[in-house]
Short mmCIF file of C-alpha atoms (C1' of nucleotides) in Angstrom, two decimals:
data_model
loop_
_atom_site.label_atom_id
_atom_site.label_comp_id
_atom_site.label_asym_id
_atom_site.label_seq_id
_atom_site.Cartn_x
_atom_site.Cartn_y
_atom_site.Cartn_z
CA UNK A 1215 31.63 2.53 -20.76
CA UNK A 1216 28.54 3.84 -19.05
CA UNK A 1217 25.10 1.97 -18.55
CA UNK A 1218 22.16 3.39 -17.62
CA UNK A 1219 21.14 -0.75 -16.80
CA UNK A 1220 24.90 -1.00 -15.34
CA UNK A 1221 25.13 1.88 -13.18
CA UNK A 1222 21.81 0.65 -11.97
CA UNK A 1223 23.04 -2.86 -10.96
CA UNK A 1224 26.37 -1.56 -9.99
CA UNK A 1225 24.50 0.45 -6.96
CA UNK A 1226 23.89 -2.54 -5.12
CA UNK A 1227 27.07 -5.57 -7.18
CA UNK A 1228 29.65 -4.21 -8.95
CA UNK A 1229 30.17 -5.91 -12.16
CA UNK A 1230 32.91 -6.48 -14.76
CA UNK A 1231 33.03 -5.41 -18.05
CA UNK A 1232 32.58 -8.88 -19.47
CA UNK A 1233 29.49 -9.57 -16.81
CA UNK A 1234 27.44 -6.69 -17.47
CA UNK A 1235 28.19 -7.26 -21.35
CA UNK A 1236 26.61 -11.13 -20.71
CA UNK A 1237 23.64 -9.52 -18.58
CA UNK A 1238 22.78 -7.18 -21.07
CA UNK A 1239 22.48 -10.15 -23.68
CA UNK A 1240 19.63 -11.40 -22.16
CA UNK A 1241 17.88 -8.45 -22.37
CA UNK A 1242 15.92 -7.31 -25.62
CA UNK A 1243 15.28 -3.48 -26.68
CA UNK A 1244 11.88 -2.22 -26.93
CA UNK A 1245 10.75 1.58 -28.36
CA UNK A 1246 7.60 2.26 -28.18
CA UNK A 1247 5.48 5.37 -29.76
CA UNK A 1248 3.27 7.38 -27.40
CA UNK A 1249 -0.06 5.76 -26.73
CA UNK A 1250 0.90 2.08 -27.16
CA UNK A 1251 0.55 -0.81 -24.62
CA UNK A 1252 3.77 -2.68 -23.44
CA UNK A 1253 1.49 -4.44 -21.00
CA UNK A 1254 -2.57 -5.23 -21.71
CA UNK A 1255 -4.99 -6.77 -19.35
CA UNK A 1256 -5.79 -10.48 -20.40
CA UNK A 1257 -2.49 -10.94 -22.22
CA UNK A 1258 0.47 -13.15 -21.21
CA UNK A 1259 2.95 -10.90 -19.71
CA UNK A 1260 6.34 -12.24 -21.07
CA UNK A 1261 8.67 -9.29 -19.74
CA UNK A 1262 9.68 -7.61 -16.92
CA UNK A 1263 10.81 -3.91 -17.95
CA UNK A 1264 13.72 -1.69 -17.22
CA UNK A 1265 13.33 1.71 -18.29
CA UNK A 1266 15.45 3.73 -20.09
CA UNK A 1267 13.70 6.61 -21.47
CA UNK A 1268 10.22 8.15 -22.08
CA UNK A 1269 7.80 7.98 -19.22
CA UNK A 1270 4.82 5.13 -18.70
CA UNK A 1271 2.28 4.67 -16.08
CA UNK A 1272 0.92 1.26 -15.02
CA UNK A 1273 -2.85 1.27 -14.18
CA UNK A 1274 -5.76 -0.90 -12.95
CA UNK A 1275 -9.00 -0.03 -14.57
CA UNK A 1276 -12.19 -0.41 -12.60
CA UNK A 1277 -14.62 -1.90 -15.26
CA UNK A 1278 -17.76 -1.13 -13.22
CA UNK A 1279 -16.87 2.55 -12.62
CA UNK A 1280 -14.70 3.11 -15.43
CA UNK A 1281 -12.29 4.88 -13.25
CA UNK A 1282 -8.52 3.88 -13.23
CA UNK A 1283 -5.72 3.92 -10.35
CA UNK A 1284 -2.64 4.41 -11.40
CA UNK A 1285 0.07 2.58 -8.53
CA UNK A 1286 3.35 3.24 -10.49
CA UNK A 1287 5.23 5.30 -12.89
CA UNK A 1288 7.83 4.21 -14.58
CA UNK A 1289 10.53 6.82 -15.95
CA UNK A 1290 14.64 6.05 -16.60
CA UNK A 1291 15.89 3.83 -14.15
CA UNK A 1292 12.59 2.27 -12.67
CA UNK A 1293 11.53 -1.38 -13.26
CA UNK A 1294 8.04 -1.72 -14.30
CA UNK A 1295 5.75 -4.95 -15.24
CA UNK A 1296 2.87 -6.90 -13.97
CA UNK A 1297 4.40 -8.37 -11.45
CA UNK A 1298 2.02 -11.10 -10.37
CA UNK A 1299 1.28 -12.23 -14.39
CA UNK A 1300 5.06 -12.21 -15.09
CA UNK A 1301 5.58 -14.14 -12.42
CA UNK A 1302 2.76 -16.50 -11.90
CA UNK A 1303 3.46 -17.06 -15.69
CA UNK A 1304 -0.68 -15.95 -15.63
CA UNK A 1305 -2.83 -13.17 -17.34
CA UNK A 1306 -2.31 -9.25 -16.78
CA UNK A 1307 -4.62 -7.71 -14.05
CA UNK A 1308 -3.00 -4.22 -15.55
CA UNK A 1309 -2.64 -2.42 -17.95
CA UNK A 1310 1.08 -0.43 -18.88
CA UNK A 1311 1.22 2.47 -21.56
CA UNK A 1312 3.57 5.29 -22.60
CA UNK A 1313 2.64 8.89 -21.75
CA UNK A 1314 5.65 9.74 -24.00
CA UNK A 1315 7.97 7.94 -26.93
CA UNK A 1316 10.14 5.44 -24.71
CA UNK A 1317 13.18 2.65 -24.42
CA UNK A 1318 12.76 -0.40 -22.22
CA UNK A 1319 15.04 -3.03 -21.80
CA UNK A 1320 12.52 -6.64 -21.45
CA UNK A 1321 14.24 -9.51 -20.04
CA UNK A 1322 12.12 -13.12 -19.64
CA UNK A 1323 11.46 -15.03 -16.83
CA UNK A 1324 13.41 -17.69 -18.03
CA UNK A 1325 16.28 -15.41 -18.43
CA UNK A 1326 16.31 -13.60 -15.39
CA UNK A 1327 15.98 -17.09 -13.73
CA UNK A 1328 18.98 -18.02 -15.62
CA UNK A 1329 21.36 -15.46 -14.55
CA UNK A 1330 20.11 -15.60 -11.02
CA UNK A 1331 20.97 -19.35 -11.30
CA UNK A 1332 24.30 -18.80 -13.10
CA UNK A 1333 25.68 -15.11 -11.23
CA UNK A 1334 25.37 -14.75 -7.60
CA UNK A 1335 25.83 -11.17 -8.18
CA UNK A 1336 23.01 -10.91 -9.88
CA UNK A 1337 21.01 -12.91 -7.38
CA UNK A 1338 22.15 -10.63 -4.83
CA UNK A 1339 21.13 -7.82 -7.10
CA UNK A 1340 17.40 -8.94 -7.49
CA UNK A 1341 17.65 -9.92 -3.64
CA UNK A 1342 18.26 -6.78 -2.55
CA UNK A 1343 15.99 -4.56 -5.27
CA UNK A 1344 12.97 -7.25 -3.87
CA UNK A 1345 13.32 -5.97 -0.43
CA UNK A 1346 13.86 -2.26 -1.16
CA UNK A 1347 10.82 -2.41 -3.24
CA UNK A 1348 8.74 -4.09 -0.28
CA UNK A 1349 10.08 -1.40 2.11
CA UNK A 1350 8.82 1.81 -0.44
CA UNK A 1351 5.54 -0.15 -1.25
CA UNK A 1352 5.16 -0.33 2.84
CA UNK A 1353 6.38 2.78 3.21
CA UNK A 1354 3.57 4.19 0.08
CA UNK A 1355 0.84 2.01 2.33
CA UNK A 1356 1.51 3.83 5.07
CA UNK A 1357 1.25 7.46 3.83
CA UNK A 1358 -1.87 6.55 2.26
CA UNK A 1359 -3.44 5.53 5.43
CA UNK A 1360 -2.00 8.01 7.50
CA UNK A 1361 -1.07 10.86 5.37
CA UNK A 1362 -3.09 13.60 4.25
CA UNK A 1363 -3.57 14.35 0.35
CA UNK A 1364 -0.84 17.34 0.89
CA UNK A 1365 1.81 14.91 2.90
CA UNK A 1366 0.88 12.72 -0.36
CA UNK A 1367 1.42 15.75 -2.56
CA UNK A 1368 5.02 16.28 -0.77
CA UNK A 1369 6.19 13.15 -1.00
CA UNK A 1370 5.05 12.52 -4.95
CA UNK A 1371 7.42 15.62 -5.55
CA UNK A 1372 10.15 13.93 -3.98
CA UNK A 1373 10.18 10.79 -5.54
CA UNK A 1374 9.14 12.07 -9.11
CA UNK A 1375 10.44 15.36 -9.10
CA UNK A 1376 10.23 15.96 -12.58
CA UNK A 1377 7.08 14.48 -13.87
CA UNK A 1378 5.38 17.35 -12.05
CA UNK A 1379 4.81 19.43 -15.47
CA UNK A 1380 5.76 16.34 -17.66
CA UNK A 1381 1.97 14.81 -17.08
CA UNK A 1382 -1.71 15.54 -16.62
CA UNK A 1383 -2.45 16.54 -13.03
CA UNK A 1384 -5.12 13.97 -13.13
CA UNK A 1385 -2.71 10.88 -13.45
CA UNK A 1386 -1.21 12.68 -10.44
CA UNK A 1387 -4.17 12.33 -8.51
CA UNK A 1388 -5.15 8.94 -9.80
CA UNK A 1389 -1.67 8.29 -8.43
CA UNK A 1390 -2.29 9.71 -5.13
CA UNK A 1391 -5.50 8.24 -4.84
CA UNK A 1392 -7.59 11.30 -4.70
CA UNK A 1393 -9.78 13.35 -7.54
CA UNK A 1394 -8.05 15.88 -9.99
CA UNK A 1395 -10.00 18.28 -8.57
CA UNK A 1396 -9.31 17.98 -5.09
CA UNK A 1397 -5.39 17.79 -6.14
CA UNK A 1398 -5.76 21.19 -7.94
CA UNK A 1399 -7.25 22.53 -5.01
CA UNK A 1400 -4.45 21.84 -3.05
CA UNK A 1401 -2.20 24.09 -4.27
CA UNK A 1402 -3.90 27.19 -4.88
CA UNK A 1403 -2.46 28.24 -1.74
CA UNK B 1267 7.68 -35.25 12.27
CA UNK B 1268 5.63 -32.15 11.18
CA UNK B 1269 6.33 -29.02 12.15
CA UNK B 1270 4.49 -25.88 11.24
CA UNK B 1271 8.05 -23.73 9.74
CA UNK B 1272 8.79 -27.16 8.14
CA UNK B 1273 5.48 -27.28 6.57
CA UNK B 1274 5.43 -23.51 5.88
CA UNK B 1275 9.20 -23.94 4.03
CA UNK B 1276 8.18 -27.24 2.11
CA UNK B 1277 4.84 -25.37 0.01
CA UNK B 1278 7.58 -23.85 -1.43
CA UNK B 1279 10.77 -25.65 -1.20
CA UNK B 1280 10.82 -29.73 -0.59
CA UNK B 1281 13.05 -30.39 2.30
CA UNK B 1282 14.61 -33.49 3.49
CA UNK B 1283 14.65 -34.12 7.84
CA UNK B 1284 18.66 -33.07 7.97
CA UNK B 1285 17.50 -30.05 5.88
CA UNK B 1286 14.68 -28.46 7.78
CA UNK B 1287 16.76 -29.59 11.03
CA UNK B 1288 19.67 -27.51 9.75
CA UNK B 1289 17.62 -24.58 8.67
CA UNK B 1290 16.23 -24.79 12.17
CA UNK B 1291 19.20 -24.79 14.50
CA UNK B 1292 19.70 -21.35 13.04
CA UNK B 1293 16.30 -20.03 14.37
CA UNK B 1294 16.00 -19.24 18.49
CA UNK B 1295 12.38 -19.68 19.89
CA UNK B 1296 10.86 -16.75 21.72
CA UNK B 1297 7.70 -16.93 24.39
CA UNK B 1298 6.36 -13.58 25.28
CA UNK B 1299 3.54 -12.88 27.34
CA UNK B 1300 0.44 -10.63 25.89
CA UNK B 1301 1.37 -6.56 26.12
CA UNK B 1302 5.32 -7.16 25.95
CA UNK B 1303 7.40 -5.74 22.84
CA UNK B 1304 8.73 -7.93 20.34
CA UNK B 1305 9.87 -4.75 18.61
CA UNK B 1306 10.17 -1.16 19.98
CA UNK B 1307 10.49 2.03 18.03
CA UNK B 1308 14.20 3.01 18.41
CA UNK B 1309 15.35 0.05 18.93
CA UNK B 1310 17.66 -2.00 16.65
CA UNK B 1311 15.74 -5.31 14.94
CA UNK B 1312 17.84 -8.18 15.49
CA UNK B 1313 15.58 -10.63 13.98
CA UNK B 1314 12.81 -11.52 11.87
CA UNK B 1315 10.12 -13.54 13.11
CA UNK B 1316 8.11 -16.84 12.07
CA UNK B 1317 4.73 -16.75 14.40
CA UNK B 1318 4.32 -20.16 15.85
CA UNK B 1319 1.48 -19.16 17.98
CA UNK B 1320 -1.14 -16.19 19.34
CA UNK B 1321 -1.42 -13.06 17.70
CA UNK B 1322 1.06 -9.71 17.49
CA UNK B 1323 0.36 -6.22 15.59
CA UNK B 1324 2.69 -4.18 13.92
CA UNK B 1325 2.26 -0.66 13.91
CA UNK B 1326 2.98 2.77 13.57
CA UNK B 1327 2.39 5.15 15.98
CA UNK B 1328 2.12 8.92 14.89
CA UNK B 1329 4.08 10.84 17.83
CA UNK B 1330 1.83 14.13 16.41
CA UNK B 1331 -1.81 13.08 16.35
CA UNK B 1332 -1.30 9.80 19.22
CA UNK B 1333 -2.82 7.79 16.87
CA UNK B 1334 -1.48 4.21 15.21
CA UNK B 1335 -1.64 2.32 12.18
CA UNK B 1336 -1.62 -1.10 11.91
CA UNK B 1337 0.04 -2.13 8.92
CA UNK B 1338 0.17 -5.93 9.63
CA UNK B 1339 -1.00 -8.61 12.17
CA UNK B 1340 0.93 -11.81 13.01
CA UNK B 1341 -0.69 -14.74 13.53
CA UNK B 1342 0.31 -18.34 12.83
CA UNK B 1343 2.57 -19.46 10.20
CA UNK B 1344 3.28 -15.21 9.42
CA UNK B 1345 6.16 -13.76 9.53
CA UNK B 1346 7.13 -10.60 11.29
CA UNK B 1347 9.31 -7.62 12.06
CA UNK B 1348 10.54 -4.09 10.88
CA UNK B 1349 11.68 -5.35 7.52
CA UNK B 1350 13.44 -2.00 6.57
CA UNK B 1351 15.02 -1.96 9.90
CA UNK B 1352 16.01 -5.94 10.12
CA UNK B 1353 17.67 -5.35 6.63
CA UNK B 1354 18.94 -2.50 6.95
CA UNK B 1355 20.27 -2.80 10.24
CA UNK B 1356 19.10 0.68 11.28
CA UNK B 1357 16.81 1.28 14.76
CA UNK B 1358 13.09 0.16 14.39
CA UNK B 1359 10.79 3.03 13.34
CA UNK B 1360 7.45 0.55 14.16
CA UNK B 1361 6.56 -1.14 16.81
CA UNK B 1362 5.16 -4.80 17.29
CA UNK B 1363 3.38 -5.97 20.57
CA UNK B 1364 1.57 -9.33 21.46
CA UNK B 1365 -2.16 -9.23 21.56
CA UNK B 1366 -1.79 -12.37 23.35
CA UNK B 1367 0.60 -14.58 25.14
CA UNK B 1368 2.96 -15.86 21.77
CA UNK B 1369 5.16 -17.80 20.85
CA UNK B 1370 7.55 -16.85 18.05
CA UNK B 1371 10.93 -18.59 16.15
CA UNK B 1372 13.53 -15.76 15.14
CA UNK B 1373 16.19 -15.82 12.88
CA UNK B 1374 18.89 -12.99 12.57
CA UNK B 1375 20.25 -11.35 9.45
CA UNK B 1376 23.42 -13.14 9.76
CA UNK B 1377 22.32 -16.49 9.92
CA UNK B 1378 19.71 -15.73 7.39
CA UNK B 1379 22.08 -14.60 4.54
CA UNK B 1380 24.39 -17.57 5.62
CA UNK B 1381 21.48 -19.91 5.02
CA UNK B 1382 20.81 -18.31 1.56
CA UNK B 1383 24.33 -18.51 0.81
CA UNK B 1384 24.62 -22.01 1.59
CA UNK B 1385 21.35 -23.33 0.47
CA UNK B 1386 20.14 -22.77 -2.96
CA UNK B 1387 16.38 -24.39 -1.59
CA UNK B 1388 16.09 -21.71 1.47
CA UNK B 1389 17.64 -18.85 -1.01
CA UNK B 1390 14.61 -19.61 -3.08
CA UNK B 1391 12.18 -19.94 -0.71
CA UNK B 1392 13.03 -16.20 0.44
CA UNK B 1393 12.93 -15.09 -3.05
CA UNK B 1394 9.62 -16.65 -3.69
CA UNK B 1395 8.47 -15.51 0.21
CA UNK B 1396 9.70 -11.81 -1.36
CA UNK B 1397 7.53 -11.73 -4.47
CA UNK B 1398 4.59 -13.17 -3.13
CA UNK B 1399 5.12 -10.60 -0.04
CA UNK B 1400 5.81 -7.93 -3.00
CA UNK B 1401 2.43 -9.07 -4.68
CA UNK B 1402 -0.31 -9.29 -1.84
CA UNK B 1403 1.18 -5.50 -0.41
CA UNK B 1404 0.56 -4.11 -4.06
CA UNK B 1405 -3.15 -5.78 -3.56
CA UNK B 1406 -3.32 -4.11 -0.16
CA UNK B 1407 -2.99 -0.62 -1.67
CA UNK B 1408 -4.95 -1.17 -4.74
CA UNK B 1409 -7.68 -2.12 -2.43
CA UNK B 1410 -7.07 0.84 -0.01
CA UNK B 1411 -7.14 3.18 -2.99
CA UNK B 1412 -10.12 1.82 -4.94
CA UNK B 1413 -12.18 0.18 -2.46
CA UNK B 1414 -14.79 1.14 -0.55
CA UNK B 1415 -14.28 0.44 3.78
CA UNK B 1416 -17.22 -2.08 2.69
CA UNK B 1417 -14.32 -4.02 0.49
CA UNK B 1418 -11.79 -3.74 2.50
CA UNK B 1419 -13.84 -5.07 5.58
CA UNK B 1420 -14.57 -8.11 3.44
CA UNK B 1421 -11.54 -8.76 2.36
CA UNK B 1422 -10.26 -8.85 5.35
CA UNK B 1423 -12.69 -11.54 6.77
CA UNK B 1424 -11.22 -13.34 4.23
CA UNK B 1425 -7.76 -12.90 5.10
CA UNK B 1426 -7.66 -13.30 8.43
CA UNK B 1427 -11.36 -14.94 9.41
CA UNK B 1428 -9.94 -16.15 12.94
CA UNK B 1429 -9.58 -12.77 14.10
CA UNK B 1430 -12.78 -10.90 14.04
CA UNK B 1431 -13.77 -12.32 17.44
CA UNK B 1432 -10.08 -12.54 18.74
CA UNK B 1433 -9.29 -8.72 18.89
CA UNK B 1434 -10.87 -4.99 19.34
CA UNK B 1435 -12.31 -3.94 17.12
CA UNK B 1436 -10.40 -0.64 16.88
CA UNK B 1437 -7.47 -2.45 15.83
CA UNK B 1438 -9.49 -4.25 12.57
CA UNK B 1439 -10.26 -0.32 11.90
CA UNK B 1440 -6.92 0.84 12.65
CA UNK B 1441 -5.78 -1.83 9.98
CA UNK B 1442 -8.69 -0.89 7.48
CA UNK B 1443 -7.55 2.55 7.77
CA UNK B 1444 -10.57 4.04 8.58
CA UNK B 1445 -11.94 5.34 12.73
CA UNK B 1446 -13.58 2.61 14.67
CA UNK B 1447 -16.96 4.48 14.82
CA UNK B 1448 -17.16 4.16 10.58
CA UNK B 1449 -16.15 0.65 11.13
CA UNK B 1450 -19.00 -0.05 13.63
CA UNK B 1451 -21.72 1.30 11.27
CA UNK B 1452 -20.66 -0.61 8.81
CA UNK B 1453 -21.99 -4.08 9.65
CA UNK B 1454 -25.47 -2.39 11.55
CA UNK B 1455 -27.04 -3.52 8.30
"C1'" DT C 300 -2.66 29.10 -38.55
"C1'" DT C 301 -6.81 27.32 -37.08
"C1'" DG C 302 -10.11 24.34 -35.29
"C1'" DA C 303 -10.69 20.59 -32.15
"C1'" DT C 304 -9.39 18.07 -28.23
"C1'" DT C 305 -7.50 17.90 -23.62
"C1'" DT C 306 -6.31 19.79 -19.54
"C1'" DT C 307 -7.14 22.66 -15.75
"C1'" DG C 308 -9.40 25.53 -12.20
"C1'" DT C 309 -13.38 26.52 -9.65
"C1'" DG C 310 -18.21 27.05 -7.77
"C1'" DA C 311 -22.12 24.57 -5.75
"C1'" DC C 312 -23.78 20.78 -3.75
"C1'" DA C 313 -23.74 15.73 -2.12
"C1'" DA C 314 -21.65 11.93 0.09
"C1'" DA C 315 -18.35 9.82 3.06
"C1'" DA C 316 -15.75 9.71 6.97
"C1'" DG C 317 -13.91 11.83 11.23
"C1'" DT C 318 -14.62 13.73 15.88
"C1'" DC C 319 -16.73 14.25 20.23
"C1'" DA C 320 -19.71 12.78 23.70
"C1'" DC C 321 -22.01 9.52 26.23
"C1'" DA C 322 -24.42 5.18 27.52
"C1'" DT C 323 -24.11 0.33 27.67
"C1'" DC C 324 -21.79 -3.97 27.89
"C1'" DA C 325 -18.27 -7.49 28.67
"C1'" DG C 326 -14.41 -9.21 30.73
"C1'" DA C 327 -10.44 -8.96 34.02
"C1'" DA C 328 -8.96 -8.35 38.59
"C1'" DA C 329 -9.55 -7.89 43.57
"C1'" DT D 993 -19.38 -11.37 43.65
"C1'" DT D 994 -18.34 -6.75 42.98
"C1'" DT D 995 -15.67 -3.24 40.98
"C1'" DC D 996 -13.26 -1.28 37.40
"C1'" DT D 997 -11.33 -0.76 33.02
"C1'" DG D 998 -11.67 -1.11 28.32
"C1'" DA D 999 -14.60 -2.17 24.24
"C1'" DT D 1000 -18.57 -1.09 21.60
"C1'" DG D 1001 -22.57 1.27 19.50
"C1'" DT D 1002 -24.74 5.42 18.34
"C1'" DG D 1003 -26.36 10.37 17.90
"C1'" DA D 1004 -25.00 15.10 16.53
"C1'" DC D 1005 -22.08 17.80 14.25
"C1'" DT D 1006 -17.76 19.03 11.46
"C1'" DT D 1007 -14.45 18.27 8.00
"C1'" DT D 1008 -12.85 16.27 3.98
"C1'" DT D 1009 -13.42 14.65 -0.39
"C1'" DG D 1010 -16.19 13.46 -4.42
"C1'" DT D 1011 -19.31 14.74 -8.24
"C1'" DC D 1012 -21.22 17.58 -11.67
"C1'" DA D 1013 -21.05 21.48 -14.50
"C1'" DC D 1014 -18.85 24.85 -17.05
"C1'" DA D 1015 -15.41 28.16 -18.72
"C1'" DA D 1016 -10.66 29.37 -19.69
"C1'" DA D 1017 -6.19 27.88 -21.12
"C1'" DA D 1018 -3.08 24.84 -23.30
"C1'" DT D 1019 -1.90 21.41 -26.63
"C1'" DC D 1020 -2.19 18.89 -30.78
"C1'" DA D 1021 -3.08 17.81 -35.52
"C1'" DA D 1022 -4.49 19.03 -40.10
#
DNA sequence: TTGATTTTGTGACAAAAGTCACATCAGAAA
DNA sequence: TTTCTGATGTGACTTTTGTCACAAAATCAA
């Protein structure tokens, strides 16, 4: 029986039948309409998020300039949270909402610290997905000190290839870290 | 008997003296004299590094334009290396050089997963060390995205307020992202 | 369908940062 | 000390990007 959540931990520990089943329970289901919050600045952030369908972005509002920045999508397969809040067991900083209807699977901090305790698979699992994450957050860093807005452009395609026409262009460029304007004028050649 | 890795470990993780004695008989000490490699592009990464003393940049050097970025600096009680290349045991793609004679304790992927496999304190020290890491990088860009050079100067008097004096600086602007010249302006006021 | 938002592209101008050039200054080495 | 290399500050100019304004196109809701 196929997971979206299994096939995702199965990349990196295989799993039995009976261990993803006892994973799984430790995760709730979330659906969410368009337009509403799964994460709010100033709240508690009890969950840490694995996406299974729909489309969110998580932002950080400027208050003085009333601009945003948005540093991560989250679509089917990604993780997404507030990662300092959830686990500092302190306030959001950010803000998460759904560009689209979507599915996330929310497990606790006290949960996930239970089956990292209890499965060294799992352990391994969130090991290994800390690391990776460090290395493309590094790797994001680095293109958006070196890179030009159309090396940005390129590589945006790449990872999200099909949120291209699925969102405003302007949550692109908040993305990329550049005004809609200058994004659009990007490609008119 | 204090020791700065013991101390670093034990903000985390409380060690007893056969512990931290344990965890460091798997570490080999380095001394390397100012302009020698610790890392070299192309190279594979044996190790990853705990700075016990001086100062080392990491950086990435664009083969098209000549120019580098400095994505990190190592000074005491950091740690240090190609993290995707340590982990993933592929050949550096960064390069990491003393600013000054240094002293350095390095520990290699082997011996690190056999500590976190045999010690449930040092596996959570490295998860913690992970998030935290996770965390500050996800500050980094934020800051790089919505902040003016003005912020990120500031900001990084704050992180690293020994080093304004120590090094050029053409490698604070490298590591600001921005050319030395707009750095220079900056603080004529 | 229709009217109202939202999104998008684009021109004109302003602001920020980069590049190049050169003079000065400080520190390392002979 | 003297010489030399590298670091730093600064002016002049160029390039990139941001900001504001507005019109056309697309999307959404009644």
């Amino acid at each position: 029986m196929s997971h979206l959540l299994r096939n995702h931990i199965e990349a990196i520990s295989p799993l039995s039948d009976e261990e993803f089943d006892y994973i799984l329970s430790h995760f709730v289901l979330k659906k969410l309409k368009k337009h509403s919050f799964l994460v709010q600045e100033g709240n508690y952030v009890k969950y840490e998020y694995f996406v299974l369908k729909g489309c969110l972005k998580a932002y950080i509002a400027d208050n003085d300039t009333g601009k945003e920045f948005i540093y991560q999508f989250g679509v089917e397969d990604w993780w997404i949270t507030d990662r300092e809040a959830f686990f500092k067991s302190s306030k959001a900083t950010i803000n998460i909402d759904c560009l689209e209807d979507s599915e996330v699977l929310g497990i606790t901090l006290e949960n996930r610290e239970k089956l990292v305790a209890e499965m060294r698979k799992y352990e391994h699992f969130v090991a290994v997905k800390a690391n990776l994450g460090y290395i493309s957050l590094q790797k994001r860093l680095q293109l958006m000190i070196m890179g030009s807005v159309k090396d940005r452009y390129e590589n945006f395609i790449q990872q999200y290839p099909h949120l291209i026409n699925r969102i405003p262009k302007s949550f692109i460029a908040s993305y990329l870290g550049v005004s809609r304007e200058t994004l659009s004028r990007l490609y008119r050649f």
